[in-house]
PDB file of C-alpha atoms in Angstrom:
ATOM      1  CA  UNK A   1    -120.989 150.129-154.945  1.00  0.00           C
ATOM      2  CA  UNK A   2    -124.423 151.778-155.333  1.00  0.00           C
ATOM      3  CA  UNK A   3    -126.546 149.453-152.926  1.00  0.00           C
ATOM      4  CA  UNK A   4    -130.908 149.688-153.469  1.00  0.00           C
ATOM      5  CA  UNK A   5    -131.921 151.526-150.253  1.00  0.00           C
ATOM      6  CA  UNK A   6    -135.186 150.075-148.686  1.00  0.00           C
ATOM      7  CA  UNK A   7    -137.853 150.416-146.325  1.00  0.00           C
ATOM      8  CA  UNK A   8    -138.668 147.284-144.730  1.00  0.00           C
ATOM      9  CA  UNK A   9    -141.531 148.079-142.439  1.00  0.00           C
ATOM     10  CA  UNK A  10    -142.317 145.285-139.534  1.00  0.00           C
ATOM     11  CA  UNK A  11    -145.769 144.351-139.366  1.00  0.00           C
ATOM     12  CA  UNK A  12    -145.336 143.522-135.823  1.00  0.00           C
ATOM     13  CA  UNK A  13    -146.315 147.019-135.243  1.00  0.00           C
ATOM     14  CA  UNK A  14    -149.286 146.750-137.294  1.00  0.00           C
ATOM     15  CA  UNK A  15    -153.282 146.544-136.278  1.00  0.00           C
ATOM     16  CA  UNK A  16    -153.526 143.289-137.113  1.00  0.00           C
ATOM     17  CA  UNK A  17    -157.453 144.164-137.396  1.00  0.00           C
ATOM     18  CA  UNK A  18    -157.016 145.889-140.119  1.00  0.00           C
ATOM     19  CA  UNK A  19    -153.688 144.163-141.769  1.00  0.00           C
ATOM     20  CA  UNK A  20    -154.824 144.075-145.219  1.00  0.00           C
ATOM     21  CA  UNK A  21    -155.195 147.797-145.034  1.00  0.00           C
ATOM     22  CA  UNK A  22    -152.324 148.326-143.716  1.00  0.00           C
ATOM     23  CA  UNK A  23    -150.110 146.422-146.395  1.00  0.00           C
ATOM     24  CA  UNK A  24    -151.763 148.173-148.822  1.00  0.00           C
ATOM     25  CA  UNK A  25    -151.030 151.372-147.052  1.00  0.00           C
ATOM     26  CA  UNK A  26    -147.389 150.293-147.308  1.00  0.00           C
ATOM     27  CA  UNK A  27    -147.162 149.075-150.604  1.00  0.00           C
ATOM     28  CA  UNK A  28    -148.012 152.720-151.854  1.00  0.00           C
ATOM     29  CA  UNK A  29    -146.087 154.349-149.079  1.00  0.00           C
ATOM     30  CA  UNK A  30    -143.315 152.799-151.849  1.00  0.00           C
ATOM     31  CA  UNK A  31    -141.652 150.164-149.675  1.00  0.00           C
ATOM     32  CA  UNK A  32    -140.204 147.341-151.115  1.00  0.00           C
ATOM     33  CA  UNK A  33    -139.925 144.731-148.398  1.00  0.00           C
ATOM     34  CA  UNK A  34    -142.432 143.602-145.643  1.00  0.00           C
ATOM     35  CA  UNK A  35    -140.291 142.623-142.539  1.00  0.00           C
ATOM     36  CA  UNK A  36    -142.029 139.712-140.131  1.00  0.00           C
ATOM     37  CA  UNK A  37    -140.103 139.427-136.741  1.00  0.00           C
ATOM     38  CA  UNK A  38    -141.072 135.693-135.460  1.00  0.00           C
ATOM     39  CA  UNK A  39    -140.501 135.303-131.997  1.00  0.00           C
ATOM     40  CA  UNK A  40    -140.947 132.407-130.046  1.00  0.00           C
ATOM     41  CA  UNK A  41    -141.224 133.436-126.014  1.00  0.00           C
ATOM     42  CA  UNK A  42    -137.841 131.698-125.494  1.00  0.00           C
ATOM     43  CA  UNK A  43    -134.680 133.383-127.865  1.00  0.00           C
ATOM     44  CA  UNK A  44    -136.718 136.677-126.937  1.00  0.00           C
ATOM     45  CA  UNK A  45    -139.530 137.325-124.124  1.00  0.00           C
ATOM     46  CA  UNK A  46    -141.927 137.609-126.370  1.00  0.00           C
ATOM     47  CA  UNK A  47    -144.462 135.340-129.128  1.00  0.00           C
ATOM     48  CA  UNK A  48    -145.636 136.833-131.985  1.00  0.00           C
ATOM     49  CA  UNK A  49    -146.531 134.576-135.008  1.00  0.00           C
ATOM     50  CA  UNK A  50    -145.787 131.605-136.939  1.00  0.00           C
ATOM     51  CA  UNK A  51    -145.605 130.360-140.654  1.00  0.00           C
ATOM     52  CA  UNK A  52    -149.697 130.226-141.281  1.00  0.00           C
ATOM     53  CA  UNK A  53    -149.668 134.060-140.305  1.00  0.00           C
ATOM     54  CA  UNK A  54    -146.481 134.877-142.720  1.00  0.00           C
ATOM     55  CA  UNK A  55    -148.573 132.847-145.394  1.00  0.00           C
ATOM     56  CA  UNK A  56    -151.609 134.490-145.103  1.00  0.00           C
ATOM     57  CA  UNK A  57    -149.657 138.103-145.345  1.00  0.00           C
ATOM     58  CA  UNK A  58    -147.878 136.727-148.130  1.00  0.00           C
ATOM     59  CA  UNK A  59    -151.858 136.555-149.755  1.00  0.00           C
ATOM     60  CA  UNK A  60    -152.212 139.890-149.032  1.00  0.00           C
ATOM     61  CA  UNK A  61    -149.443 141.318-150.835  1.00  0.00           C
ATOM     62  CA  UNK A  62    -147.505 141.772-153.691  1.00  0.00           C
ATOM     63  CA  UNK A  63    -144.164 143.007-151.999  1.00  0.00           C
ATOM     64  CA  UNK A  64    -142.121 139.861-150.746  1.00  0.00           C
ATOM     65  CA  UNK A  65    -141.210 138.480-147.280  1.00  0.00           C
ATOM     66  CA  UNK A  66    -138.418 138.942-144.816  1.00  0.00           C
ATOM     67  CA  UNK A  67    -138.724 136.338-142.350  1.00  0.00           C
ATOM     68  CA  UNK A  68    -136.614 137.318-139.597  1.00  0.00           C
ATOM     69  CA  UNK A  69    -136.451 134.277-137.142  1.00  0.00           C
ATOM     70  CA  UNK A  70    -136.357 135.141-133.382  1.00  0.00           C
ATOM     71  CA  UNK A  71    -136.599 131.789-132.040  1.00  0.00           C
ATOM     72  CA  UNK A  72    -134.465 128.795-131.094  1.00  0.00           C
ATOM     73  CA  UNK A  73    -133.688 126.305-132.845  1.00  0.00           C
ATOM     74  CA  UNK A  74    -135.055 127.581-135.973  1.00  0.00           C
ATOM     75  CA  UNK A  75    -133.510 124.906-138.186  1.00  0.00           C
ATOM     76  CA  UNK A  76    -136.754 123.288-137.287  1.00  0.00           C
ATOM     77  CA  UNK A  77    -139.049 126.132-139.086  1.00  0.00           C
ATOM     78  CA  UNK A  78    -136.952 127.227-141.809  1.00  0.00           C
ATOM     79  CA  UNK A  79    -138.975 124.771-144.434  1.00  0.00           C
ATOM     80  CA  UNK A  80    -142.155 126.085-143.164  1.00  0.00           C
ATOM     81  CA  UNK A  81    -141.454 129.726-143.659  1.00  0.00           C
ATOM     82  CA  UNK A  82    -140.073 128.675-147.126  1.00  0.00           C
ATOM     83  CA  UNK A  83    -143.281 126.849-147.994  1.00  0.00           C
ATOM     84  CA  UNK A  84    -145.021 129.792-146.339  1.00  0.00           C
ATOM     85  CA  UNK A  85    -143.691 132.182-148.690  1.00  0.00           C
ATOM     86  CA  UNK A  86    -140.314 133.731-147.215  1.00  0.00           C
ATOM     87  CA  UNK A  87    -137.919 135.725-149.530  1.00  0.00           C
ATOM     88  CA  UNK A  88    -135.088 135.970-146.976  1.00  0.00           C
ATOM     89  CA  UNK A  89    -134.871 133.913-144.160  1.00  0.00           C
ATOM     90  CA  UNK A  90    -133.003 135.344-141.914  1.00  0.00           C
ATOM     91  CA  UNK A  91    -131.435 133.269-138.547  1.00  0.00           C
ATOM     92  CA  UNK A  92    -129.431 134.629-135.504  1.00  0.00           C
ATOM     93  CA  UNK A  93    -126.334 133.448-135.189  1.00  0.00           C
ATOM     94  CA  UNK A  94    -126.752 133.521-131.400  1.00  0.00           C
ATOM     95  CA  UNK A  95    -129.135 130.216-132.178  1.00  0.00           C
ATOM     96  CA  UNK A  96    -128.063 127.551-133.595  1.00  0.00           C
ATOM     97  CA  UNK A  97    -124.730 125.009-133.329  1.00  0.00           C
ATOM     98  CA  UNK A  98    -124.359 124.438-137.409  1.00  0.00           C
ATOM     99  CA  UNK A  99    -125.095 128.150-138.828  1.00  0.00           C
ATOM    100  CA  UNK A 100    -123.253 127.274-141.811  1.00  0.00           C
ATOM    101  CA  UNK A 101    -125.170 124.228-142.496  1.00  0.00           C
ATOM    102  CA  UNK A 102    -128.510 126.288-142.121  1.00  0.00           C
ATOM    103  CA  UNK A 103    -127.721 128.976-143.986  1.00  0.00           C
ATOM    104  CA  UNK A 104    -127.063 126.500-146.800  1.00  0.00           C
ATOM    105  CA  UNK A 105    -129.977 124.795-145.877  1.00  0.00           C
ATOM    106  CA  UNK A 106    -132.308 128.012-146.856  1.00  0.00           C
ATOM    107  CA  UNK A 107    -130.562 128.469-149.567  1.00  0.00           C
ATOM    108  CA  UNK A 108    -131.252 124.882-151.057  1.00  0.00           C
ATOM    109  CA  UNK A 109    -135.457 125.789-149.897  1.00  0.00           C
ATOM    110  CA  UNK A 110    -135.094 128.589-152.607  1.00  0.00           C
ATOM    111  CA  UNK A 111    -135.132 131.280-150.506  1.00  0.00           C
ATOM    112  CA  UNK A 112    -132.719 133.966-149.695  1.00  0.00           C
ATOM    113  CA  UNK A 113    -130.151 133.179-146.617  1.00  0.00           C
ATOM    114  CA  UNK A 114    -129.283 135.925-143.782  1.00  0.00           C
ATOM    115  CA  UNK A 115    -128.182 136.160-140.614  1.00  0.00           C
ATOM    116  CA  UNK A 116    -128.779 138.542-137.843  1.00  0.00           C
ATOM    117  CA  UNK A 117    -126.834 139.170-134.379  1.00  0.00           C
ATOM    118  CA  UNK A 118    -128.091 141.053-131.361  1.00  0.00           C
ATOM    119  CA  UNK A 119    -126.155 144.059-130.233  1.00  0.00           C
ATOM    120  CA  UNK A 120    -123.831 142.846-128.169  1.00  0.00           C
ATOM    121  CA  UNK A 121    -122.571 139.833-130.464  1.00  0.00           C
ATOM    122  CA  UNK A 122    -119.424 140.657-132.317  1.00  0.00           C
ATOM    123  CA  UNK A 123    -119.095 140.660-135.932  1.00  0.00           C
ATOM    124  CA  UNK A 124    -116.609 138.229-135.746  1.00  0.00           C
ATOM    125  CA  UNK A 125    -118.548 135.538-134.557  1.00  0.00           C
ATOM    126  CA  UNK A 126    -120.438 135.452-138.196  1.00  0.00           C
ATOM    127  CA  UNK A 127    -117.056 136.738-140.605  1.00  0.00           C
ATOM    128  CA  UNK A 128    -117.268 132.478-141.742  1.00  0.00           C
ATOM    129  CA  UNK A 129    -120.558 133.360-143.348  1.00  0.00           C
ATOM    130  CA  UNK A 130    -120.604 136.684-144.981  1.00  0.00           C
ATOM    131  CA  UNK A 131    -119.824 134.735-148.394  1.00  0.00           C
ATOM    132  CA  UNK A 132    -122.728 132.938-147.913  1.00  0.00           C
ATOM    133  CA  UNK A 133    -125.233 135.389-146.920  1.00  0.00           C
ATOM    134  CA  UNK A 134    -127.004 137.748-149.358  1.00  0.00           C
ATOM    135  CA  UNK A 135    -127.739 140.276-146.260  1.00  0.00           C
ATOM    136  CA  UNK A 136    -126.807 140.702-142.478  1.00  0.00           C
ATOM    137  CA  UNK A 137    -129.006 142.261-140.456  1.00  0.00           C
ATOM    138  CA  UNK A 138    -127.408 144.133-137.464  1.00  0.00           C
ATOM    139  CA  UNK A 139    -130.171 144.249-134.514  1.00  0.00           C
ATOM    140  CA  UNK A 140    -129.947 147.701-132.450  1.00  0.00           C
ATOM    141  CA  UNK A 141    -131.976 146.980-129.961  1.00  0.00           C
ATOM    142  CA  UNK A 142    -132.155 144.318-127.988  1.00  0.00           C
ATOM    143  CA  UNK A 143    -134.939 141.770-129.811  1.00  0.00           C
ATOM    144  CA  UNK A 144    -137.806 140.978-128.416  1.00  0.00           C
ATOM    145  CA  UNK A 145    -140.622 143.897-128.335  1.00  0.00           C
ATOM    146  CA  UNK A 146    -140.903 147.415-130.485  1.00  0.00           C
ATOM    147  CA  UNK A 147    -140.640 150.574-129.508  1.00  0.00           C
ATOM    148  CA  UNK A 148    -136.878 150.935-128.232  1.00  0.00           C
ATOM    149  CA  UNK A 149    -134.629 153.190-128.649  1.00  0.00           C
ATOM    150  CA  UNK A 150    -131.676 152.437-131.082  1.00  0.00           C
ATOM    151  CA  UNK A 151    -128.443 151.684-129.316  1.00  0.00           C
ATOM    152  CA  UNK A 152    -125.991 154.213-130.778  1.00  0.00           C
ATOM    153  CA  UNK A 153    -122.908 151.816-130.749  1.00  0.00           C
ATOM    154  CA  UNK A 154    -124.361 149.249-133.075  1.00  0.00           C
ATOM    155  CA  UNK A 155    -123.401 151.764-135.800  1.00  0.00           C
ATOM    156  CA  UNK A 156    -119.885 151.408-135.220  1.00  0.00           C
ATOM    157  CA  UNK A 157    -120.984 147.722-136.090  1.00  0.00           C
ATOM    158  CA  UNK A 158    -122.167 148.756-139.204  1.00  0.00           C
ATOM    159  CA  UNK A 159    -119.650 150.905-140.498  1.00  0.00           C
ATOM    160  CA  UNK A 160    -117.165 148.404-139.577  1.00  0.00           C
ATOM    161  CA  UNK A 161    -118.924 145.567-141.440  1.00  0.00           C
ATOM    162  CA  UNK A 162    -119.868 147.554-144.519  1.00  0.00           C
ATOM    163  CA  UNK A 163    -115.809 147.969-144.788  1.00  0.00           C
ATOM    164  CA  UNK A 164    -115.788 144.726-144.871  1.00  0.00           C
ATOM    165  CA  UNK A 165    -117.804 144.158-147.201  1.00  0.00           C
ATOM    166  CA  UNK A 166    -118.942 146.871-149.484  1.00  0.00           C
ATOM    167  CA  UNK A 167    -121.285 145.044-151.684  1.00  0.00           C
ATOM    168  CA  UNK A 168    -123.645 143.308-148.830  1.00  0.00           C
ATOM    169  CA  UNK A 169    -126.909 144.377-148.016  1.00  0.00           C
ATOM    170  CA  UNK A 170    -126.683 145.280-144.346  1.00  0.00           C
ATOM    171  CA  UNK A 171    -130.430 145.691-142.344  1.00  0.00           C
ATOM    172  CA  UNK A 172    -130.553 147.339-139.175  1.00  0.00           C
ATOM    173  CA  UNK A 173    -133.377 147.017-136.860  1.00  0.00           C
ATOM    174  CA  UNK A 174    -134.547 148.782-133.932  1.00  0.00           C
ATOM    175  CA  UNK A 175    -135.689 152.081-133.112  1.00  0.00           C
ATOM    176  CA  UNK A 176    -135.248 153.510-136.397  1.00  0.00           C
ATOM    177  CA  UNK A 177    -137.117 157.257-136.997  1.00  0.00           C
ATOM    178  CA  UNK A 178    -136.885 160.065-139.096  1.00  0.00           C
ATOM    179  CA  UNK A 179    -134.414 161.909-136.949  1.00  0.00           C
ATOM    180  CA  UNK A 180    -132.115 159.286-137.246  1.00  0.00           C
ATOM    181  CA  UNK A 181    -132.377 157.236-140.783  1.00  0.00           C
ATOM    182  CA  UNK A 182    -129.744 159.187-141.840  1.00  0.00           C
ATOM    183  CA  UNK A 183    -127.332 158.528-139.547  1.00  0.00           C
ATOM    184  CA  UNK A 184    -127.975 154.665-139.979  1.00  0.00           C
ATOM    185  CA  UNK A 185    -127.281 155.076-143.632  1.00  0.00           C
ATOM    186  CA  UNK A 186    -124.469 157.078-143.210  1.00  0.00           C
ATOM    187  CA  UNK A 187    -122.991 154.209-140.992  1.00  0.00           C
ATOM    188  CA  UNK A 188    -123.795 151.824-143.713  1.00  0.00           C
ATOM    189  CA  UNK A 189    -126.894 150.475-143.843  1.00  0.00           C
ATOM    190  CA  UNK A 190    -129.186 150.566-146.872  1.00  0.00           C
ATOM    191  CA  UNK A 191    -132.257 148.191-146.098  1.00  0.00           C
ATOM    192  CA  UNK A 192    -134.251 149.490-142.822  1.00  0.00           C
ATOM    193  CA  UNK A 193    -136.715 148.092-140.893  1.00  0.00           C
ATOM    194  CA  UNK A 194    -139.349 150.089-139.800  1.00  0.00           C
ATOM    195  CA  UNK A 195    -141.986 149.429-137.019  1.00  0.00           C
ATOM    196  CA  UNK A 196    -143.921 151.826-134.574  1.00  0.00           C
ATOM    197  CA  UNK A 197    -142.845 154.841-136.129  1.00  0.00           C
ATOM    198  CA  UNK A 198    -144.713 153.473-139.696  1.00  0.00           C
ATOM    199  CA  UNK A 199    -147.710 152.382-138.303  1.00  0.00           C
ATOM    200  CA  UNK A 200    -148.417 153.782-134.481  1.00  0.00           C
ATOM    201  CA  UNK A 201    -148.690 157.186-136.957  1.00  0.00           C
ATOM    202  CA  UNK A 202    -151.888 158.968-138.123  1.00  0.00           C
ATOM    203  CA  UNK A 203    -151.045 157.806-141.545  1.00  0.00           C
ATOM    204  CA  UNK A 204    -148.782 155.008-142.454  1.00  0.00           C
ATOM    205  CA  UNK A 205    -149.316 155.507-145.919  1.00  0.00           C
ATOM    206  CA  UNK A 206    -147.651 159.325-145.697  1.00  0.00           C
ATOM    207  CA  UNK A 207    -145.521 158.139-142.766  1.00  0.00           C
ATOM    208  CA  UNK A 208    -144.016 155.062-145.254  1.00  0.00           C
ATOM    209  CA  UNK A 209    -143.144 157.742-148.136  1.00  0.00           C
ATOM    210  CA  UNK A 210    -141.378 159.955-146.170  1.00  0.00           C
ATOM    211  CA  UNK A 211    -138.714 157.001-145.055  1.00  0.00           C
ATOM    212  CA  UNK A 212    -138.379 156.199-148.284  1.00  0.00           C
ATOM    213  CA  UNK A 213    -137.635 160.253-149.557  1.00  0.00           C
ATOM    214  CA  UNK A 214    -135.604 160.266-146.733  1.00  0.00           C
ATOM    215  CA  UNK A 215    -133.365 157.511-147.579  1.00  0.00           C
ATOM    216  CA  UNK A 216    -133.792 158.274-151.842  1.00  0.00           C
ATOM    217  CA  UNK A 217    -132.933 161.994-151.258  1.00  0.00           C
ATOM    218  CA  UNK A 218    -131.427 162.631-147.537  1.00  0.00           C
ATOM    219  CA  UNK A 219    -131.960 166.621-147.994  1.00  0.00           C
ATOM    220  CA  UNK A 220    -135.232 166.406-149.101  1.00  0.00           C
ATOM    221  CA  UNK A 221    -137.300 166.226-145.869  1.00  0.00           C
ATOM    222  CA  UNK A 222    -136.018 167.815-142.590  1.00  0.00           C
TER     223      UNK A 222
END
C-alpha cells in the first residue's frame, strides 16, 4: 500500500515570538501537518501548552492539528483539544486505565484517534487498538524535551508494526534529521515529526522543503 508521506513539524521548537511567521514558513516549506506536543510536568518533566494555545495556532493556519497528548490523565482534555481544533488526538497508552474507551471517545468528538508509546513500551501492549486507530505514533526518544537523539532500536518497532499492519499511518518522533529520514522510512514510517532541526535552522522555510524532497524523492538530496 502506497501510504502519503508527511512532514509534521513540532512547533514546540518554534520562536513562539514570531509563531505566525513561522507557520507560514512551514506551510510553504510544503508540510502537511502541524504537530503540538502537550506536556503536562507530570507524564514528562516538562509543561509546554494547553488547548487555548493549540486554538490560537489553529487561527493561524490552514494546515490541521496533531495534538499529541503528553500528560496524564488526558481523558480529562481530550474535549478541549477537540473544541480547540485537533485533527488527531493522539494519547499514550502508558496513561490511561480505559484506552479503548478513549480512543472511542475522540472518535465520537469528531476528531481523528491515535495512540503513541514511549520507547521502551512494547507493541503489544496497544495490538487491542490498532483497528481502532487511524495512526500510531512510535516515540524514539524518550518524551519530554527536543533535541535528542533518536534511539536506533525503536525502528525495529516500526518495521515490526508496519508488518503488522501495512495500511496504518505510523509517526515517529524524536530526533529525526536529514541524515537519518531515510532510514525511518525505510523502517516504516511515513508521517514524521520534525522539531529543532526545522526551526533551530537559518531558514525553516528551505529547511521544511528539503524533508519533504527527502521523503517524496529519497535520492534527490544527499
Amino acid at each position: 500500500m502506497n501510504l502519503t508521506q508527511i512532514i509534521a513539524p513540532s512547533v514546540l521548537n518554534a520562536n513562539f515570538l514570531e509563531l505566525g511567521k513561522n507557520l507560514q514558513a512551514i506551510e510553504q516549506g510544503g508540510a502537511e501537518l502541524i504537530h503540538l506536543d502537550i506536556m503536562d510536568g507530570h507524564f514528562v518533566p516538562n509543561i509546554s501548552f494547553g488547548p487555548t494555545i493549540a486554538q490560537n495556532i489553529k487561527k493561524g493556519t490552514s494546515l490541521p492539528l496533531d495534538c499529541h497528548l503528553m500528560i496524564s490523565n488526558p481523558e480529562n482534555y481530550v474535549e478541549a483539544f477537540a473544541k480547540a481544533g485537533a485533527h488527531y488526538i493522539c494519547i499514550h497508552a502508558e496513561t490511561t486505565n480505559h484506552l479503548d474507551r478513549l480512543l472511542h471517545r475522540i472518535a465520537e468528538l469528531g476528531c481523528i484517534p491515535a495512540v503513541s508509546i514511549n520507547p521502551a513500551t512494547p507493541i503489544e501492549s496497544i495490538r487491542h487498538s490498532l483497528d481502532i486507530v487511524q495512526m500510531v505514533l512510535i516515540m524514539s526518544v524518550n518524551p519530554g524535551f527536543g533535541g535528542q537523539k533518536l534511539i536506533p532500536y525503536t525502528l525495529d518497532k516500526i518495521k515490526n508494526l508496519r508488518d503488522q499492519k501495512p495500511e496504518l499511518n505510523i509517526q515517529i518522533d524524536g530526533g529525526i534529521k536529514l541524515d537519518n529520514i531515510q532510514e525511518a522510512q525505510n523502517a516504516g514510517a511515513n508521517i514524521f515529526v520534525v522539531g529543532s532541526a526545522i526551526f533551530e535552522s537559518p531558514d525553516p522555510q528551505a529547511t521544511c522543503q528539503k524533508f519533504v524532497e527527502k521523503i517524496k524523492n529519497p535520492s534527490s538530496i544527499d
